[in-house]
Amino acid sequence: MTTHSIDFRIYYEDTDAGGIVYHARYLAFAERARTEAIRSLGMPASRLQEEYGLVFVVHDAHLAYKMPLKLDDIVTVTTRLIDLKAASCRLDQLCTRGDDVCAQVEVGLACVKVSDGRPARFPPLWRDLLQKLAPKG
């Protein structure tokens, strides 16, 4: 696997008074897509906490809006790994409607201990799982 894609329909709750997707919803779509991308690799994110006492936290995010999504559109969020370090990773997430790129989200995730919030290295199993989202070649 080099990427993960998932579709979401745009509902009224996702839009502003003009029927355009509210800017913060792109972050919510990206969050859901990341969760499902990790789950698709064979391990729900909740297992990281259950088995290792670790969680993913967003330490930064950059959104670039290209064109608006609207009520009833289907948005496809495609997630790929662009960098993997000992205790953090960067993901690129494209929000598309058909062939049109509507937004791009680049998000940095850190692996931290639940007990004290300090950074922690990804367990080897999780490094291997995340690596599956990296482009081949």
Short mmCIF file of N, CA and C in Angstrom, two decimals:
data_model
loop_
_atom_site.label_atom_id
_atom_site.label_comp_id
_atom_site.label_asym_id
_atom_site.label_seq_id
_atom_site.Cartn_x
_atom_site.Cartn_y
_atom_site.Cartn_z
N MET A 1 0.86 -1.18 0.00
CA MET A 1 0.00 0.00 0.00
C MET A 1 0.90 1.24 0.00
N THR A 2 0.55 2.22 -0.81
CA THR A 2 1.32 3.47 -0.79
C THR A 2 0.46 4.64 -0.34
N THR A 3 -0.82 4.50 -0.43
CA THR A 3 -1.73 5.55 0.05
C THR A 3 -2.99 4.87 0.56
N HIS A 4 -3.81 5.65 1.21
CA HIS A 4 -5.12 5.19 1.64
C HIS A 4 -6.12 6.26 1.24
N SER A 5 -7.23 5.85 0.65
CA SER A 5 -8.28 6.79 0.26
C SER A 5 -9.61 6.39 0.86
N ILE A 6 -10.38 7.39 1.24
CA ILE A 6 -11.71 7.17 1.79
C ILE A 6 -12.62 8.31 1.36
N ASP A 7 -13.88 7.99 1.11
CA ASP A 7 -14.87 8.98 0.67
C ASP A 7 -15.77 9.41 1.83
N PHE A 8 -16.13 10.68 1.81
CA PHE A 8 -17.11 11.24 2.74
C PHE A 8 -18.09 12.09 1.95
N ARG A 9 -19.36 12.02 2.32
CA ARG A 9 -20.36 12.91 1.72
C ARG A 9 -20.42 14.19 2.53
N ILE A 10 -20.66 15.30 1.86
CA ILE A 10 -20.80 16.59 2.54
C ILE A 10 -22.26 16.77 2.94
N TYR A 11 -22.49 16.96 4.24
CA TYR A 11 -23.83 17.16 4.79
C TYR A 11 -24.02 18.61 5.22
N TYR A 12 -25.27 18.98 5.53
CA TYR A 12 -25.55 20.34 6.00
C TYR A 12 -24.65 20.74 7.16
N GLU A 13 -24.43 19.81 8.08
CA GLU A 13 -23.63 20.12 9.27
C GLU A 13 -22.19 20.49 8.93
N ASP A 14 -21.74 20.15 7.72
CA ASP A 14 -20.38 20.45 7.29
C ASP A 14 -20.24 21.82 6.64
N THR A 15 -21.36 22.48 6.39
CA THR A 15 -21.33 23.70 5.58
C THR A 15 -21.66 24.96 6.38
N ASP A 16 -21.29 26.09 5.81
CA ASP A 16 -21.64 27.38 6.39
C ASP A 16 -22.98 27.83 5.79
N ALA A 17 -23.39 29.04 6.08
CA ALA A 17 -24.68 29.54 5.62
C ALA A 17 -24.78 29.60 4.10
N GLY A 18 -23.64 29.64 3.42
CA GLY A 18 -23.64 29.70 1.96
C GLY A 18 -23.58 28.34 1.29
N GLY A 19 -23.60 27.27 2.08
CA GLY A 19 -23.56 25.93 1.51
C GLY A 19 -22.16 25.45 1.15
N ILE A 20 -21.14 26.19 1.60
CA ILE A 20 -19.74 25.84 1.35
C ILE A 20 -19.19 25.16 2.59
N VAL A 21 -18.35 24.14 2.40
CA VAL A 21 -17.78 23.44 3.56
C VAL A 21 -17.00 24.44 4.43
N TYR A 22 -17.36 24.44 5.70
CA TYR A 22 -16.73 25.28 6.70
C TYR A 22 -15.26 24.87 6.83
N HIS A 23 -14.36 25.82 6.95
CA HIS A 23 -12.92 25.54 6.90
C HIS A 23 -12.46 24.49 7.92
N ALA A 24 -12.99 24.50 9.12
CA ALA A 24 -12.54 23.56 10.15
C ALA A 24 -12.95 22.12 9.84
N ARG A 25 -13.95 21.93 8.99
CA ARG A 25 -14.38 20.57 8.67
C ARG A 25 -13.31 19.80 7.90
N TYR A 26 -12.46 20.52 7.16
CA TYR A 26 -11.38 19.84 6.44
C TYR A 26 -10.46 19.12 7.42
N LEU A 27 -10.23 19.73 8.58
CA LEU A 27 -9.42 19.08 9.60
C LEU A 27 -10.11 17.83 10.13
N ALA A 28 -11.43 17.90 10.29
CA ALA A 28 -12.19 16.74 10.76
C ALA A 28 -12.14 15.61 9.73
N PHE A 29 -12.31 15.95 8.45
CA PHE A 29 -12.22 14.92 7.42
C PHE A 29 -10.83 14.29 7.41
N ALA A 30 -9.80 15.11 7.55
CA ALA A 30 -8.43 14.61 7.56
C ALA A 30 -8.20 13.69 8.76
N GLU A 31 -8.74 14.08 9.92
CA GLU A 31 -8.60 13.25 11.12
C GLU A 31 -9.25 11.89 10.93
N ARG A 32 -10.47 11.88 10.40
CA ARG A 32 -11.15 10.60 10.16
C ARG A 32 -10.37 9.75 9.16
N ALA A 33 -9.87 10.40 8.11
CA ALA A 33 -9.11 9.67 7.09
C ALA A 33 -7.84 9.07 7.68
N ARG A 34 -7.13 9.81 8.55
CA ARG A 34 -5.93 9.27 9.19
C ARG A 34 -6.28 8.07 10.05
N THR A 35 -7.35 8.17 10.81
CA THR A 35 -7.78 7.07 11.66
C THR A 35 -8.07 5.83 10.83
N GLU A 36 -8.78 6.01 9.73
CA GLU A 36 -9.12 4.88 8.88
C GLU A 36 -7.91 4.34 8.12
N ALA A 37 -6.97 5.22 7.76
CA ALA A 37 -5.75 4.77 7.10
C ALA A 37 -4.97 3.84 8.02
N ILE A 38 -4.84 4.23 9.28
CA ILE A 38 -4.12 3.41 10.26
C ILE A 38 -4.87 2.10 10.49
N ARG A 39 -6.19 2.18 10.61
CA ARG A 39 -7.00 0.98 10.80
C ARG A 39 -6.84 0.03 9.61
N SER A 40 -6.76 0.59 8.40
CA SER A 40 -6.65 -0.24 7.20
C SER A 40 -5.33 -1.01 7.16
N LEU A 41 -4.35 -0.55 7.91
CA LEU A 41 -3.06 -1.24 7.97
C LEU A 41 -3.10 -2.44 8.91
N GLY A 42 -4.22 -2.62 9.59
CA GLY A 42 -4.40 -3.79 10.44
C GLY A 42 -4.36 -3.51 11.92
N MET A 43 -4.33 -2.23 12.30
CA MET A 43 -4.22 -1.91 13.72
C MET A 43 -4.96 -0.61 14.02
N PRO A 44 -6.03 -0.66 14.80
CA PRO A 44 -6.68 0.60 15.17
C PRO A 44 -5.77 1.43 16.08
N ALA A 45 -5.86 2.74 15.97
CA ALA A 45 -5.01 3.63 16.77
C ALA A 45 -5.18 3.39 18.27
N SER A 46 -6.34 2.93 18.68
CA SER A 46 -6.58 2.68 20.11
C SER A 46 -5.63 1.61 20.67
N ARG A 47 -5.14 0.72 19.81
CA ARG A 47 -4.22 -0.32 20.28
C ARG A 47 -2.87 0.25 20.71
N LEU A 48 -2.47 1.37 20.10
CA LEU A 48 -1.21 2.01 20.49
C LEU A 48 -1.27 2.39 21.97
N GLN A 49 -2.41 2.92 22.39
CA GLN A 49 -2.58 3.30 23.79
C GLN A 49 -2.74 2.07 24.68
N GLU A 50 -3.57 1.15 24.25
CA GLU A 50 -3.84 -0.04 25.07
C GLU A 50 -2.58 -0.86 25.32
N GLU A 51 -1.76 -1.04 24.28
CA GLU A 51 -0.62 -1.93 24.40
C GLU A 51 0.69 -1.24 24.81
N TYR A 52 0.80 0.07 24.52
CA TYR A 52 2.08 0.75 24.77
C TYR A 52 1.95 2.01 25.63
N GLY A 53 0.72 2.44 25.92
CA GLY A 53 0.55 3.67 26.69
C GLY A 53 0.94 4.91 25.90
N LEU A 54 0.83 4.82 24.57
CA LEU A 54 1.22 5.91 23.67
C LEU A 54 0.02 6.35 22.84
N VAL A 55 0.06 7.61 22.38
CA VAL A 55 -0.97 8.13 21.49
C VAL A 55 -0.32 9.02 20.43
N PHE A 56 -1.06 9.23 19.35
CA PHE A 56 -0.67 10.21 18.35
C PHE A 56 -1.28 11.55 18.73
N VAL A 57 -0.51 12.61 18.62
CA VAL A 57 -1.06 13.96 18.79
C VAL A 57 -0.61 14.79 17.58
N VAL A 58 -1.49 15.68 17.15
CA VAL A 58 -1.14 16.59 16.07
C VAL A 58 -0.28 17.69 16.66
N HIS A 59 0.92 17.88 16.12
CA HIS A 59 1.75 18.99 16.62
C HIS A 59 1.78 20.15 15.64
N ASP A 60 1.38 19.92 14.39
CA ASP A 60 1.19 21.04 13.48
C ASP A 60 0.38 20.56 12.27
N ALA A 61 -0.29 21.52 11.65
CA ALA A 61 -1.08 21.22 10.46
C ALA A 61 -1.09 22.44 9.56
N HIS A 62 -0.99 22.19 8.28
CA HIS A 62 -1.05 23.27 7.29
C HIS A 62 -2.14 22.90 6.29
N LEU A 63 -3.07 23.83 6.06
CA LEU A 63 -4.16 23.60 5.11
C LEU A 63 -4.03 24.59 3.97
N ALA A 64 -4.16 24.10 2.77
CA ALA A 64 -4.17 24.95 1.59
C ALA A 64 -5.48 24.67 0.86
N TYR A 65 -6.32 25.69 0.74
CA TYR A 65 -7.61 25.55 0.09
C TYR A 65 -7.46 25.90 -1.39
N LYS A 66 -7.96 25.02 -2.26
CA LYS A 66 -7.84 25.22 -3.70
C LYS A 66 -9.18 25.59 -4.33
N MET A 67 -10.24 24.87 -3.96
CA MET A 67 -11.59 25.17 -4.43
C MET A 67 -12.59 24.60 -3.43
N PRO A 68 -13.75 25.22 -3.34
CA PRO A 68 -14.68 24.81 -2.27
C PRO A 68 -15.39 23.49 -2.54
N LEU A 69 -15.62 22.79 -1.46
CA LEU A 69 -16.54 21.66 -1.47
C LEU A 69 -17.90 22.19 -1.07
N LYS A 70 -18.96 21.55 -1.58
CA LYS A 70 -20.31 22.04 -1.33
C LYS A 70 -21.22 20.90 -0.88
N LEU A 71 -22.37 21.28 -0.39
CA LEU A 71 -23.38 20.34 0.08
C LEU A 71 -23.59 19.23 -0.95
N ASP A 72 -23.61 17.99 -0.48
CA ASP A 72 -23.84 16.77 -1.26
C ASP A 72 -22.65 16.31 -2.10
N ASP A 73 -21.56 17.07 -2.12
CA ASP A 73 -20.36 16.59 -2.81
C ASP A 73 -19.84 15.34 -2.11
N ILE A 74 -19.11 14.54 -2.85
CA ILE A 74 -18.36 13.43 -2.28
C ILE A 74 -16.90 13.85 -2.30
N VAL A 75 -16.28 13.91 -1.14
CA VAL A 75 -14.86 14.24 -1.05
C VAL A 75 -14.09 12.96 -0.78
N THR A 76 -13.02 12.77 -1.50
CA THR A 76 -12.11 11.66 -1.28
C THR A 76 -10.87 12.22 -0.60
N VAL A 77 -10.53 11.65 0.54
CA VAL A 77 -9.33 12.07 1.25
C VAL A 77 -8.29 10.96 1.10
N THR A 78 -7.18 11.31 0.47
CA THR A 78 -6.10 10.36 0.23
C THR A 78 -4.93 10.72 1.14
N THR A 79 -4.48 9.74 1.89
CA THR A 79 -3.44 9.94 2.90
C THR A 79 -2.18 9.18 2.50
N ARG A 80 -1.04 9.87 2.60
CA ARG A 80 0.24 9.20 2.35
C ARG A 80 1.29 9.74 3.32
N LEU A 81 2.20 8.87 3.69
CA LEU A 81 3.30 9.24 4.57
C LEU A 81 4.37 9.97 3.76
N ILE A 82 4.84 11.13 4.28
CA ILE A 82 5.91 11.84 3.59
C ILE A 82 7.20 11.89 4.41
N ASP A 83 7.12 11.59 5.70
CA ASP A 83 8.33 11.57 6.53
C ASP A 83 8.05 10.75 7.79
N LEU A 84 9.00 9.95 8.17
CA LEU A 84 8.88 9.15 9.39
C LEU A 84 10.17 9.27 10.17
N LYS A 85 10.06 9.77 11.40
CA LYS A 85 11.20 9.88 12.30
C LYS A 85 10.96 8.98 13.50
N ALA A 86 11.86 9.00 14.45
CA ALA A 86 11.78 8.10 15.60
C ALA A 86 10.49 8.27 16.41
N ALA A 87 10.05 9.52 16.61
CA ALA A 87 8.88 9.78 17.45
C ALA A 87 7.85 10.68 16.77
N SER A 88 7.98 10.88 15.46
CA SER A 88 7.02 11.72 14.76
C SER A 88 6.94 11.31 13.29
N CYS A 89 5.89 11.78 12.65
CA CYS A 89 5.74 11.54 11.22
C CYS A 89 4.96 12.69 10.60
N ARG A 90 5.07 12.81 9.29
CA ARG A 90 4.33 13.81 8.52
C ARG A 90 3.51 13.08 7.48
N LEU A 91 2.27 13.52 7.36
CA LEU A 91 1.36 12.93 6.37
C LEU A 91 0.86 14.03 5.46
N ASP A 92 0.68 13.68 4.20
CA ASP A 92 0.06 14.55 3.22
C ASP A 92 -1.32 14.00 2.95
N GLN A 93 -2.33 14.86 3.00
CA GLN A 93 -3.70 14.43 2.78
C GLN A 93 -4.35 15.34 1.75
N LEU A 94 -4.74 14.75 0.62
CA LEU A 94 -5.41 15.49 -0.44
C LEU A 94 -6.90 15.27 -0.35
N CYS A 95 -7.64 16.35 -0.41
CA CYS A 95 -9.11 16.30 -0.45
C CYS A 95 -9.52 16.60 -1.88
N THR A 96 -10.09 15.61 -2.55
CA THR A 96 -10.45 15.77 -3.95
C THR A 96 -11.93 15.50 -4.17
N ARG A 97 -12.44 16.13 -5.21
CA ARG A 97 -13.80 15.87 -5.72
C ARG A 97 -13.59 15.49 -7.18
N GLY A 98 -13.70 14.20 -7.46
CA GLY A 98 -13.36 13.74 -8.80
C GLY A 98 -11.89 14.01 -9.06
N ASP A 99 -11.60 14.70 -10.17
CA ASP A 99 -10.22 15.03 -10.51
C ASP A 99 -9.75 16.36 -9.92
N ASP A 100 -10.65 17.08 -9.26
CA ASP A 100 -10.33 18.40 -8.71
C ASP A 100 -9.76 18.30 -7.30
N VAL A 101 -8.60 18.92 -7.08
CA VAL A 101 -8.04 19.02 -5.73
C VAL A 101 -8.71 20.21 -5.05
N CYS A 102 -9.40 19.95 -3.95
CA CYS A 102 -10.12 21.00 -3.23
C CYS A 102 -9.31 21.55 -2.06
N ALA A 103 -8.51 20.70 -1.44
CA ALA A 103 -7.68 21.14 -0.32
C ALA A 103 -6.55 20.15 -0.11
N GLN A 104 -5.48 20.64 0.46
CA GLN A 104 -4.35 19.79 0.83
C GLN A 104 -4.04 20.07 2.30
N VAL A 105 -3.92 19.00 3.06
CA VAL A 105 -3.60 19.10 4.47
C VAL A 105 -2.27 18.37 4.69
N GLU A 106 -1.30 19.08 5.26
CA GLU A 106 -0.08 18.42 5.68
C GLU A 106 -0.07 18.46 7.20
N VAL A 107 0.04 17.30 7.80
CA VAL A 107 -0.08 17.23 9.25
C VAL A 107 1.13 16.52 9.84
N GLY A 108 1.62 17.07 10.95
CA GLY A 108 2.70 16.45 11.70
C GLY A 108 2.11 15.78 12.94
N LEU A 109 2.42 14.52 13.11
CA LEU A 109 1.96 13.77 14.28
C LEU A 109 3.15 13.42 15.14
N ALA A 110 2.97 13.52 16.43
CA ALA A 110 3.99 13.09 17.38
C ALA A 110 3.46 11.90 18.16
N CYS A 111 4.34 11.03 18.53
CA CYS A 111 4.01 9.90 19.39
C CYS A 111 4.40 10.31 20.81
N VAL A 112 3.42 10.31 21.71
CA VAL A 112 3.70 10.73 23.08
C VAL A 112 3.16 9.72 24.09
N LYS A 113 3.78 9.75 25.28
CA LYS A 113 3.31 8.90 26.38
C LYS A 113 2.05 9.51 26.98
N VAL A 114 1.05 8.68 27.21
CA VAL A 114 -0.18 9.14 27.84
C VAL A 114 0.11 9.62 29.25
N SER A 115 1.02 8.96 29.94
CA SER A 115 1.29 9.25 31.35
C SER A 115 1.81 10.65 31.61
N ASP A 116 2.65 11.17 30.70
CA ASP A 116 3.23 12.49 30.97
C ASP A 116 3.30 13.41 29.74
N GLY A 117 2.82 12.94 28.60
CA GLY A 117 2.81 13.78 27.41
C GLY A 117 4.16 13.97 26.75
N ARG A 118 5.16 13.25 27.20
CA ARG A 118 6.50 13.39 26.63
C ARG A 118 6.63 12.56 25.36
N PRO A 119 7.45 13.01 24.41
CA PRO A 119 7.66 12.24 23.18
C PRO A 119 8.21 10.85 23.48
N ALA A 120 7.83 9.92 22.62
CA ALA A 120 8.31 8.54 22.75
C ALA A 120 8.50 7.98 21.34
N ARG A 121 9.47 7.11 21.20
CA ARG A 121 9.70 6.46 19.91
C ARG A 121 8.51 5.57 19.54
N PHE A 122 8.23 5.52 18.25
CA PHE A 122 7.23 4.57 17.78
C PHE A 122 7.73 3.16 18.05
N PRO A 123 6.88 2.29 18.56
CA PRO A 123 7.27 0.88 18.67
C PRO A 123 7.56 0.35 17.26
N PRO A 124 8.48 -0.60 17.12
CA PRO A 124 8.84 -1.12 15.79
C PRO A 124 7.64 -1.56 14.95
N LEU A 125 6.68 -2.23 15.57
CA LEU A 125 5.49 -2.66 14.83
C LEU A 125 4.77 -1.46 14.21
N TRP A 126 4.66 -0.38 14.95
CA TRP A 126 3.97 0.81 14.47
C TRP A 126 4.78 1.54 13.41
N ARG A 127 6.09 1.56 13.53
CA ARG A 127 6.94 2.15 12.47
C ARG A 127 6.72 1.39 11.17
N ASP A 128 6.71 0.07 11.26
CA ASP A 128 6.50 -0.75 10.07
C ASP A 128 5.12 -0.50 9.45
N LEU A 129 4.11 -0.36 10.31
CA LEU A 129 2.76 -0.09 9.80
C LEU A 129 2.70 1.25 9.09
N LEU A 130 3.21 2.29 9.73
CA LEU A 130 3.19 3.62 9.13
C LEU A 130 3.97 3.66 7.81
N GLN A 131 5.06 2.94 7.76
CA GLN A 131 5.89 2.91 6.55
C GLN A 131 5.10 2.42 5.33
N LYS A 132 4.07 1.63 5.57
CA LYS A 132 3.24 1.12 4.48
C LYS A 132 2.46 2.23 3.77
N LEU A 133 2.35 3.40 4.40
CA LEU A 133 1.67 4.53 3.76
C LEU A 133 2.64 5.38 2.92
N ALA A 134 3.90 4.99 2.88
CA ALA A 134 4.90 5.75 2.12
C ALA A 134 4.85 5.35 0.64
N PRO A 135 5.06 6.32 -0.23
CA PRO A 135 5.12 5.98 -1.67
C PRO A 135 6.25 5.00 -1.95
N LYS A 136 6.01 4.09 -2.85
CA LYS A 136 7.02 3.11 -3.23
C LYS A 136 7.98 3.72 -4.23
N GLY A 137 9.25 3.34 -4.12
CA GLY A 137 10.23 3.78 -5.12
C GLY A 137 11.05 4.87 -4.68
#
